[in-house]
């Protein structure tokens, strides 16, 4: 009866079916969970082995073995060729292979996974490529560089311990690994008896189990070694000597409860209580001292956990009462002691709980992440059923549990690492790095131009079924609130993390308008009041700097969608434009840019970092307005808004959303309404569902684009070389396109196909297999610009650019081969379906006028698509920007005018 009640909780609270388990005669464990919220399936293979089994003095064998298995029988390449979204990881306690796919590919993907699990001998060439790929994925530093802060903290926290290294670190000692060593490790650890096949998604349990038995039942049985027990380190405080760094600061790390501990998440609530910008006492005291906002991270593993706190300050000569490592450490310890004894107010505790719950929701907002978290719960936290209790746990955390978490951090092992600004004198005075195994530098892969990559994928795809348009989940409703305001709601049962976007139709869009709105607040609520409300409710708000439909976007629990609509409307309808407010907004925006410039992106663990003085933040550029008058001019764009479109997706109550929209925009009239059609905006109320377009016509009857010969426009080329001595050589090619008119659904398909014809999309990893990768990455900067980027691993530069321009001309003229166009279209359609894994992605397509995001135009022929691509990719201006050491600038002189430009390596 207890098991039944837990299963019912999972089904009702998270929209998932009850998990069903079976075990095959060879020991392989099968688990299936139905999730019909989206037409996607997650296939995961988990092994109960991780880097914790490695010798602490020679880490990397587990990661190398996992990389060998990932690429065995070209498995990774074949999956990518079919457009399957793949991921693989080596954790401390487990390894996994993960694929997200449309349901029609399930049988084919299971066949690949079963083939990969078959015993096989590793060749010397396979091992060479795997060792190089494993070293690259670990982010190993080049020889002679000191260990990262993370490595030093881990080594001090877990000396001579399996957890002392990052799980994907490959030591130099594995440079000459022998295939026999890897095969023996695979034989003992990567066996069916030590694995679980987990299938989650839009499938029937009985069907999935039968398919799994058909593919995996014939695998031989082989008993696996159990991983060794991991002891918990002591509780002393360890002080490391200062290290030279670009930014002064203090790093602290604590041993935390393991993922299997009942109260392991209490530490996350505690850190939110201390560090949140609204009422966090540690945040307040550090800010008063002159420090930047504290950054923290909480990691949980099977046998232990880690909490790290990173505090930075930027001042060449700190004042006598300014930040010092000792002073900052004292403040941190004082606030922890106060947290043991103090009783937070109901609002303070509620805010900390909401922020911790928000972080858990974020980790599960996308389908693939949500499915993978179930596998992590089973193999690291110890029970897949725990997935149902994490969020309710933090939302109901008591004061006593919060106090116990603070007491544990005061008593547990602590590592303290000061950082000083890197100068010749400080570097000499710094203590030598801990005696850690040297990492193996990763050899670069063979980089393929786009034509070669597409040809390789066309060969590798073999007999994979094509991705077809599924029946759209849920249903959509569009309501005209007034002639100038409309709301489109796509209700998706089971997706409780909703997205709300307010899009502004204006003839004078400005990239920074949304960011400025989030810096000034409204006449009803100040920026501080917005920040307090959003953090208390666990909501986010971001600027959308799209020049076609700029606006604001919010994410949060579906039940709070009406509040998100109201908050966005207040900012647009009544921004606070008083001079004093504008000056504060200017300071806040430039501080955000300054902090981003001072701290490398890899050091900003939290991508949702919110700078002080802003309601929301998203980096839209390195150049912000410099004077108040510029902010006034940007806000002036609101005076010519022609209309507003609201887009909402998630498990929302449609009537409540429509009512909130009516209330929020009641009485609003644009200053200069326009009756002209706006591209990408539906022109009449409509309701769609079940895979039909919003017009009510099946996809096969939609009008197509007539194939026609296309000629590229005359291109005006502008070339610039930016001298950045301490950065690798890179090239960006930005094409400004001529205006065009295509139906929204066809335009999106043409855009995505064009990207695949020029390079791999930015959101897709460039890796093809263990030894090969795409050379060019590509994506849309905004509707009128296509940007391609290259960072060559060789000394070649000009030949790569020549090849790209030659292939781009083929795309523009419509002379690209039919085989490559079909491969790009296959990848574009599959990628579209994989991208529709969250409410944010669904809203993105709705805002572009696509009435049914899941319609990938199966009936569109190759020649029709060729014509659409030709109409879309008409280049009228091309910018070629190279950067790197100044002695390389001459290589690109043939591509246009060359006004020399020198940029600093890092500037505010």
mmCIF file of N, CA, C and O in Angstrom, residues 142-208:
data_model
loop_
_atom_site.group_PDB
_atom_site.id
_atom_site.type_symbol
_atom_site.label_atom_id
_atom_site.label_comp_id
_atom_site.label_asym_id
_atom_site.label_seq_id
_atom_site.Cartn_x
_atom_site.Cartn_y
_atom_site.Cartn_z
ATOM 1 N N UNK A 142 46.349 23.569 -20.048
ATOM 2 C CA UNK A 142 47.596 23.247 -20.706
ATOM 3 C C UNK A 142 48.703 23.094 -19.678
ATOM 4 O O UNK A 142 48.597 23.554 -18.537
ATOM 5 N N UNK A 143 49.769 22.437 -20.101
ATOM 6 C CA UNK A 143 50.878 22.161 -19.190
ATOM 7 C C UNK A 143 51.440 23.461 -18.623
ATOM 8 O O UNK A 143 51.560 24.464 -19.309
ATOM 9 N N UNK A 144 51.771 23.438 -17.357
ATOM 10 C CA UNK A 144 52.375 24.587 -16.702
ATOM 11 C C UNK A 144 51.389 25.496 -16.004
ATOM 12 O O UNK A 144 51.787 26.325 -15.183
ATOM 13 N N UNK A 145 50.085 25.369 -16.297
ATOM 14 C CA UNK A 145 49.107 26.210 -15.614
ATOM 15 C C UNK A 145 48.792 25.630 -14.242
ATOM 16 O O UNK A 145 48.739 24.413 -14.070
ATOM 17 N N UNK A 146 48.549 26.499 -13.254
ATOM 18 C CA UNK A 146 48.234 25.999 -11.912
ATOM 19 C C UNK A 146 46.847 25.369 -11.887
ATOM 20 O O UNK A 146 46.007 25.650 -12.751
ATOM 21 N N UNK A 147 46.593 24.513 -10.928
ATOM 22 C CA UNK A 147 45.260 23.915 -10.811
ATOM 23 C C UNK A 147 44.189 24.982 -10.606
ATOM 24 O O UNK A 147 44.444 26.030 -10.017
ATOM 25 N N UNK A 148 42.995 24.723 -11.085
ATOM 26 C CA UNK A 148 41.901 25.657 -10.906
ATOM 27 C C UNK A 148 41.518 25.734 -9.428
ATOM 28 O O UNK A 148 41.885 24.877 -8.613
ATOM 29 N N UNK A 149 40.767 26.782 -9.094
ATOM 30 C CA UNK A 149 40.267 26.926 -7.730
ATOM 31 C C UNK A 149 39.451 25.706 -7.333
ATOM 32 O O UNK A 149 39.564 25.196 -6.208
ATOM 33 N N UNK A 150 38.626 25.209 -8.268
ATOM 34 C CA UNK A 150 37.809 24.031 -7.963
ATOM 35 C C UNK A 150 38.679 22.845 -7.587
ATOM 36 O O UNK A 150 38.406 22.148 -6.603
ATOM 37 N N UNK A 151 39.744 22.592 -8.344
ATOM 38 C CA UNK A 151 40.606 21.446 -8.044
ATOM 39 C C UNK A 151 41.278 21.606 -6.692
ATOM 40 O O UNK A 151 41.419 20.637 -5.939
ATOM 41 N N UNK A 152 41.718 22.809 -6.367
ATOM 42 C CA UNK A 152 42.399 23.011 -5.092
ATOM 43 C C UNK A 152 41.434 22.834 -3.914
ATOM 44 O O UNK A 152 41.801 22.247 -2.897
ATOM 45 N N UNK A 153 40.221 23.336 -4.063
ATOM 46 C CA UNK A 153 39.244 23.158 -2.990
ATOM 47 C C UNK A 153 38.900 21.683 -2.801
ATOM 48 O O UNK A 153 38.827 21.184 -1.667
ATOM 49 N N UNK A 154 38.669 20.974 -3.901
ATOM 50 C CA UNK A 154 38.337 19.548 -3.809
ATOM 51 C C UNK A 154 39.475 18.747 -3.199
ATOM 52 O O UNK A 154 39.262 17.867 -2.356
ATOM 53 N N UNK A 155 40.709 19.040 -3.642
ATOM 54 C CA UNK A 155 41.851 18.273 -3.139
ATOM 55 C C UNK A 155 42.042 18.483 -1.650
ATOM 56 O O UNK A 155 42.436 17.555 -0.928
ATOM 57 N N UNK A 156 41.775 19.700 -1.175
ATOM 58 C CA UNK A 156 41.917 19.964 0.261
ATOM 59 C C UNK A 156 40.753 19.377 1.051
ATOM 60 O O UNK A 156 40.927 18.917 2.184
ATOM 61 N N UNK A 157 39.570 19.367 0.459
ATOM 62 C CA UNK A 157 38.394 18.865 1.166
ATOM 63 C C UNK A 157 38.388 17.338 1.235
ATOM 64 O O UNK A 157 37.939 16.747 2.219
ATOM 65 N N UNK A 158 38.910 16.698 0.167
ATOM 66 C CA UNK A 158 38.912 15.237 0.093
ATOM 67 C C UNK A 158 40.317 14.717 -0.195
ATOM 68 O O UNK A 158 40.566 14.138 -1.264
ATOM 69 N N UNK A 159 41.277 14.880 0.713
ATOM 70 C CA UNK A 159 42.642 14.417 0.426
ATOM 71 C C UNK A 159 42.697 12.892 0.323
ATOM 72 O O UNK A 159 42.097 12.173 1.121
ATOM 73 N N UNK A 160 43.425 12.402 -0.710
ATOM 74 C CA UNK A 160 43.558 10.960 -0.948
ATOM 75 C C UNK A 160 42.209 10.254 -0.948
ATOM 76 O O UNK A 160 42.037 9.171 -0.375
ATOM 77 N N UNK A 161 41.258 10.859 -1.579
ATOM 78 C CA UNK A 161 39.872 10.414 -1.526
ATOM 79 C C UNK A 161 39.348 10.328 -2.954
ATOM 80 O O UNK A 161 39.762 11.106 -3.820
ATOM 81 N N UNK A 162 38.472 9.406 -3.280
ATOM 82 C CA UNK A 162 37.967 9.305 -4.651
ATOM 83 C C UNK A 162 37.276 10.566 -5.167
ATOM 84 O O UNK A 162 37.164 10.744 -6.379
ATOM 85 N N UNK A 163 36.781 11.416 -4.269
ATOM 86 C CA UNK A 163 36.083 12.621 -4.697
ATOM 87 C C UNK A 163 37.021 13.819 -4.882
ATOM 88 O O UNK A 163 36.554 14.932 -5.122
ATOM 89 N N UNK A 164 38.318 13.623 -4.757
ATOM 90 C CA UNK A 164 39.217 14.774 -4.721
ATOM 91 C C UNK A 164 39.426 15.409 -6.099
ATOM 92 O O UNK A 164 39.970 16.514 -6.180
ATOM 93 N N UNK A 165 39.012 14.765 -7.182
ATOM 94 C CA UNK A 165 39.204 15.311 -8.517
ATOM 95 C C UNK A 165 37.857 15.539 -9.193
ATOM 96 O O UNK A 165 36.880 14.844 -8.908
ATOM 97 N N UNK A 166 37.782 16.497 -10.120
ATOM 98 C CA UNK A 166 36.589 16.581 -10.985
ATOM 99 C C UNK A 166 36.390 15.251 -11.691
ATOM 100 O O UNK A 166 37.361 14.597 -12.101
ATOM 101 N N UNK A 167 35.164 14.810 -11.853
ATOM 102 C CA UNK A 167 34.926 13.433 -12.338
ATOM 103 C C UNK A 167 35.431 13.161 -13.743
ATOM 104 O O UNK A 167 35.689 12.005 -14.083
ATOM 105 N N UNK A 168 35.598 14.175 -14.571
ATOM 106 C CA UNK A 168 36.053 13.941 -15.941
ATOM 107 C C UNK A 168 37.527 14.278 -16.136
ATOM 108 O O UNK A 168 37.999 14.374 -17.273
ATOM 109 N N UNK A 169 38.257 14.445 -15.044
ATOM 110 C CA UNK A 169 39.684 14.739 -15.157
ATOM 111 C C UNK A 169 40.442 13.499 -15.644
ATOM 112 O O UNK A 169 40.237 12.394 -15.142
ATOM 113 N N UNK A 170 41.316 13.708 -16.617
ATOM 114 C CA UNK A 170 42.174 12.636 -17.132
ATOM 115 C C UNK A 170 43.614 13.007 -16.827
ATOM 116 O O UNK A 170 44.106 14.047 -17.270
ATOM 117 N N UNK A 171 44.296 12.172 -16.066
ATOM 118 C CA UNK A 171 45.675 12.452 -15.676
ATOM 119 C C UNK A 171 46.630 12.203 -16.837
ATOM 120 O O UNK A 171 46.381 11.377 -17.724
ATOM 121 N N UNK A 172 47.755 12.915 -16.794
ATOM 122 C CA UNK A 172 48.807 12.756 -17.802
ATOM 123 C C UNK A 172 49.274 11.309 -17.902
ATOM 124 O O UNK A 172 49.691 10.844 -18.968
ATOM 125 N N UNK A 173 49.179 10.567 -16.800
ATOM 126 C CA UNK A 173 49.669 9.182 -16.788
ATOM 127 C C UNK A 173 48.906 8.276 -17.739
ATOM 128 O O UNK A 173 49.359 7.162 -18.033
ATOM 129 N N UNK A 174 47.731 8.709 -18.238
ATOM 130 C CA UNK A 174 46.953 7.884 -19.157
ATOM 131 C C UNK A 174 47.243 8.209 -20.618
ATOM 132 O O UNK A 174 46.529 7.733 -21.512
ATOM 133 N N UNK A 175 48.275 8.992 -20.883
ATOM 134 C CA UNK A 175 48.607 9.327 -22.268
ATOM 135 C C UNK A 175 48.858 8.062 -23.098
ATOM 136 O O UNK A 175 48.466 7.981 -24.263
ATOM 137 N N UNK A 176 49.536 7.090 -22.509
ATOM 138 C CA UNK A 176 49.890 5.862 -23.236
ATOM 139 C C UNK A 176 49.071 4.677 -22.728
ATOM 140 O O UNK A 176 49.588 3.570 -22.547
ATOM 141 N N UNK A 177 47.786 4.904 -22.499
ATOM 142 C CA UNK A 177 46.918 3.817 -22.027
ATOM 143 C C UNK A 177 46.898 2.669 -23.032
ATOM 144 O O UNK A 177 47.006 2.869 -24.248
ATOM 145 N N UNK A 178 46.757 1.467 -22.522
ATOM 146 C CA UNK A 178 46.748 0.265 -23.371
ATOM 147 C C UNK A 178 45.306 -0.239 -23.506
ATOM 148 O O UNK A 178 44.544 -0.236 -22.532
ATOM 149 N N UNK A 179 44.909 -0.676 -24.702
ATOM 150 C CA UNK A 179 43.538 -1.179 -24.874
ATOM 151 C C UNK A 179 43.157 -2.264 -23.886
ATOM 152 O O UNK A 179 41.992 -2.342 -23.463
ATOM 153 N N UNK A 180 44.101 -3.112 -23.485
ATOM 154 C CA UNK A 180 43.765 -4.193 -22.560
ATOM 155 C C UNK A 180 43.301 -3.655 -21.218
ATOM 156 O O UNK A 180 42.415 -4.238 -20.581
ATOM 157 N N UNK A 181 43.910 -2.545 -20.761
ATOM 158 C CA UNK A 181 43.490 -1.952 -19.486
ATOM 159 C C UNK A 181 42.042 -1.480 -19.552
ATOM 160 O O UNK A 181 41.244 -1.701 -18.631
ATOM 161 N N UNK A 182 41.696 -0.816 -20.654
ATOM 162 C CA UNK A 182 40.340 -0.295 -20.807
ATOM 163 C C UNK A 182 39.337 -1.430 -20.961
ATOM 164 O O UNK A 182 38.257 -1.412 -20.353
ATOM 165 N N UNK A 183 39.675 -2.436 -21.767
ATOM 166 C CA UNK A 183 38.759 -3.559 -21.949
ATOM 167 C C UNK A 183 38.502 -4.304 -20.646
ATOM 168 O O UNK A 183 37.374 -4.748 -20.377
ATOM 169 N N UNK A 184 39.529 -4.454 -19.825
ATOM 170 C CA UNK A 184 39.345 -5.121 -18.538
ATOM 171 C C UNK A 184 38.428 -4.298 -17.637
ATOM 172 O O UNK A 184 37.560 -4.849 -16.940
ATOM 173 N N UNK A 185 38.603 -2.985 -17.660
ATOM 174 C CA UNK A 185 37.740 -2.118 -16.853
ATOM 175 C C UNK A 185 36.292 -2.207 -17.344
ATOM 176 O O UNK A 185 35.347 -2.311 -16.543
ATOM 177 N N UNK A 186 36.099 -2.176 -18.660
ATOM 178 C CA UNK A 186 34.757 -2.296 -19.216
ATOM 179 C C UNK A 186 34.132 -3.640 -18.859
ATOM 180 O O UNK A 186 32.944 -3.728 -18.540
ATOM 181 N N UNK A 187 34.932 -4.706 -18.904
ATOM 182 C CA UNK A 187 34.410 -6.043 -18.597
ATOM 183 C C UNK A 187 33.934 -6.131 -17.159
ATOM 184 O O UNK A 187 32.925 -6.788 -16.863
ATOM 185 N N UNK A 188 34.648 -5.467 -16.248
ATOM 186 C CA UNK A 188 34.303 -5.568 -14.823
ATOM 187 C C UNK A 188 33.220 -4.579 -14.386
ATOM 188 O O UNK A 188 32.488 -4.864 -13.441
ATOM 189 N N UNK A 189 33.110 -3.454 -15.074
ATOM 190 C CA UNK A 189 32.239 -2.388 -14.582
ATOM 191 C C UNK A 189 31.043 -2.084 -15.491
ATOM 192 O O UNK A 189 29.958 -1.790 -15.001
ATOM 193 N N UNK A 190 31.245 -2.090 -16.811
ATOM 194 C CA UNK A 190 30.186 -1.695 -17.739
ATOM 195 C C UNK A 190 29.505 -2.938 -18.292
ATOM 196 O O UNK A 190 29.687 -3.308 -19.458
ATOM 197 N N UNK A 191 28.714 -3.583 -17.465
ATOM 198 C CA UNK A 191 28.023 -4.809 -17.843
ATOM 199 C C UNK A 191 26.520 -4.625 -17.669
ATOM 200 O O UNK A 191 26.072 -3.744 -16.914
ATOM 201 N N UNK A 192 25.698 -5.436 -18.351
ATOM 202 C CA UNK A 192 24.250 -5.324 -18.161
ATOM 203 C C UNK A 192 23.827 -5.467 -16.703
ATOM 204 O O UNK A 192 22.889 -4.798 -16.259
ATOM 205 N N UNK A 193 24.523 -6.352 -15.946
ATOM 206 C CA UNK A 193 24.145 -6.559 -14.553
ATOM 207 C C UNK A 193 24.416 -5.323 -13.693
ATOM 208 O O UNK A 193 23.909 -5.233 -12.573
ATOM 209 N N UNK A 194 25.206 -4.382 -14.202
ATOM 210 C CA UNK A 194 25.523 -3.168 -13.456
ATOM 211 C C UNK A 194 24.861 -1.947 -14.076
ATOM 212 O O UNK A 194 25.284 -0.811 -13.832
ATOM 213 N N UNK A 195 23.822 -2.167 -14.901
ATOM 214 C CA UNK A 195 23.229 -1.078 -15.670
ATOM 215 C C UNK A 195 21.718 -1.040 -15.501
ATOM 216 O O UNK A 195 21.079 -2.030 -15.121
ATOM 217 N N UNK A 196 21.156 0.122 -15.795
ATOM 218 C CA UNK A 196 19.707 0.321 -15.837
ATOM 219 C C UNK A 196 19.355 1.018 -17.136
ATOM 220 O O UNK A 196 19.993 2.018 -17.507
ATOM 221 N N UNK A 197 18.365 0.499 -17.849
ATOM 222 C CA UNK A 197 17.802 1.164 -19.021
ATOM 223 C C UNK A 197 16.537 1.882 -18.573
ATOM 224 O O UNK A 197 15.580 1.240 -18.130
ATOM 225 N N UNK A 198 16.540 3.210 -18.659
ATOM 226 C CA UNK A 198 15.398 4.022 -18.226
ATOM 227 C C UNK A 198 14.785 4.700 -19.444
ATOM 228 O O UNK A 198 15.483 5.392 -20.193
ATOM 229 N N UNK A 199 13.494 4.493 -19.655
ATOM 230 C CA UNK A 199 12.757 5.112 -20.758
ATOM 231 C C UNK A 199 11.663 5.988 -20.155
ATOM 232 O O UNK A 199 10.837 5.509 -19.375
ATOM 233 N N UNK A 200 11.674 7.266 -20.518
ATOM 234 C CA UNK A 200 10.703 8.222 -19.995
ATOM 235 C C UNK A 200 10.092 8.977 -21.167
ATOM 236 O O UNK A 200 10.820 9.389 -22.082
ATOM 237 N N UNK A 201 8.778 9.140 -21.171
ATOM 238 C CA UNK A 201 8.215 10.006 -22.194
ATOM 239 C C UNK A 201 6.892 9.539 -22.748
ATOM 240 O O UNK A 201 6.136 8.804 -22.099
ATOM 241 N N UNK A 202 6.630 9.957 -23.969
ATOM 242 C CA UNK A 202 5.332 9.772 -24.612
ATOM 243 C C UNK A 202 5.255 8.374 -25.228
ATOM 244 O O UNK A 202 5.242 8.214 -26.451
ATOM 245 N N UNK A 203 5.211 7.372 -24.367
ATOM 246 C CA UNK A 203 5.166 5.976 -24.789
ATOM 247 C C UNK A 203 4.212 5.215 -23.866
ATOM 248 O O UNK A 203 3.858 5.697 -22.784
ATOM 249 N N UNK A 204 3.833 4.035 -24.303
ATOM 250 C CA UNK A 204 3.051 3.136 -23.454
ATOM 251 C C UNK A 204 4.022 2.197 -22.739
ATOM 252 O O UNK A 204 4.940 1.648 -23.362
ATOM 253 N N UNK A 205 3.823 1.986 -21.467
ATOM 254 C CA UNK A 205 4.751 1.190 -20.672
ATOM 255 C C UNK A 205 4.919 -0.210 -21.242
ATOM 256 O O UNK A 205 6.044 -0.704 -21.399
ATOM 257 N N UNK A 206 3.841 -0.854 -21.566
ATOM 258 C CA UNK A 206 3.935 -2.239 -22.053
ATOM 259 C C UNK A 206 4.710 -2.304 -23.363
ATOM 260 O O UNK A 206 5.509 -3.225 -23.578
ATOM 261 N N UNK A 207 4.490 -1.337 -24.249
ATOM 262 C CA UNK A 207 5.211 -1.318 -25.528
ATOM 263 C C UNK A 207 6.699 -1.097 -25.315
ATOM 264 O O UNK A 207 7.548 -1.770 -25.915
ATOM 265 N N UNK A 208 7.039 -0.151 -24.445
ATOM 266 C CA UNK A 208 8.444 0.145 -24.199
ATOM 267 C C UNK A 208 9.167 -1.046 -23.575
ATOM 268 O O UNK A 208 10.300 -1.373 -23.945
#
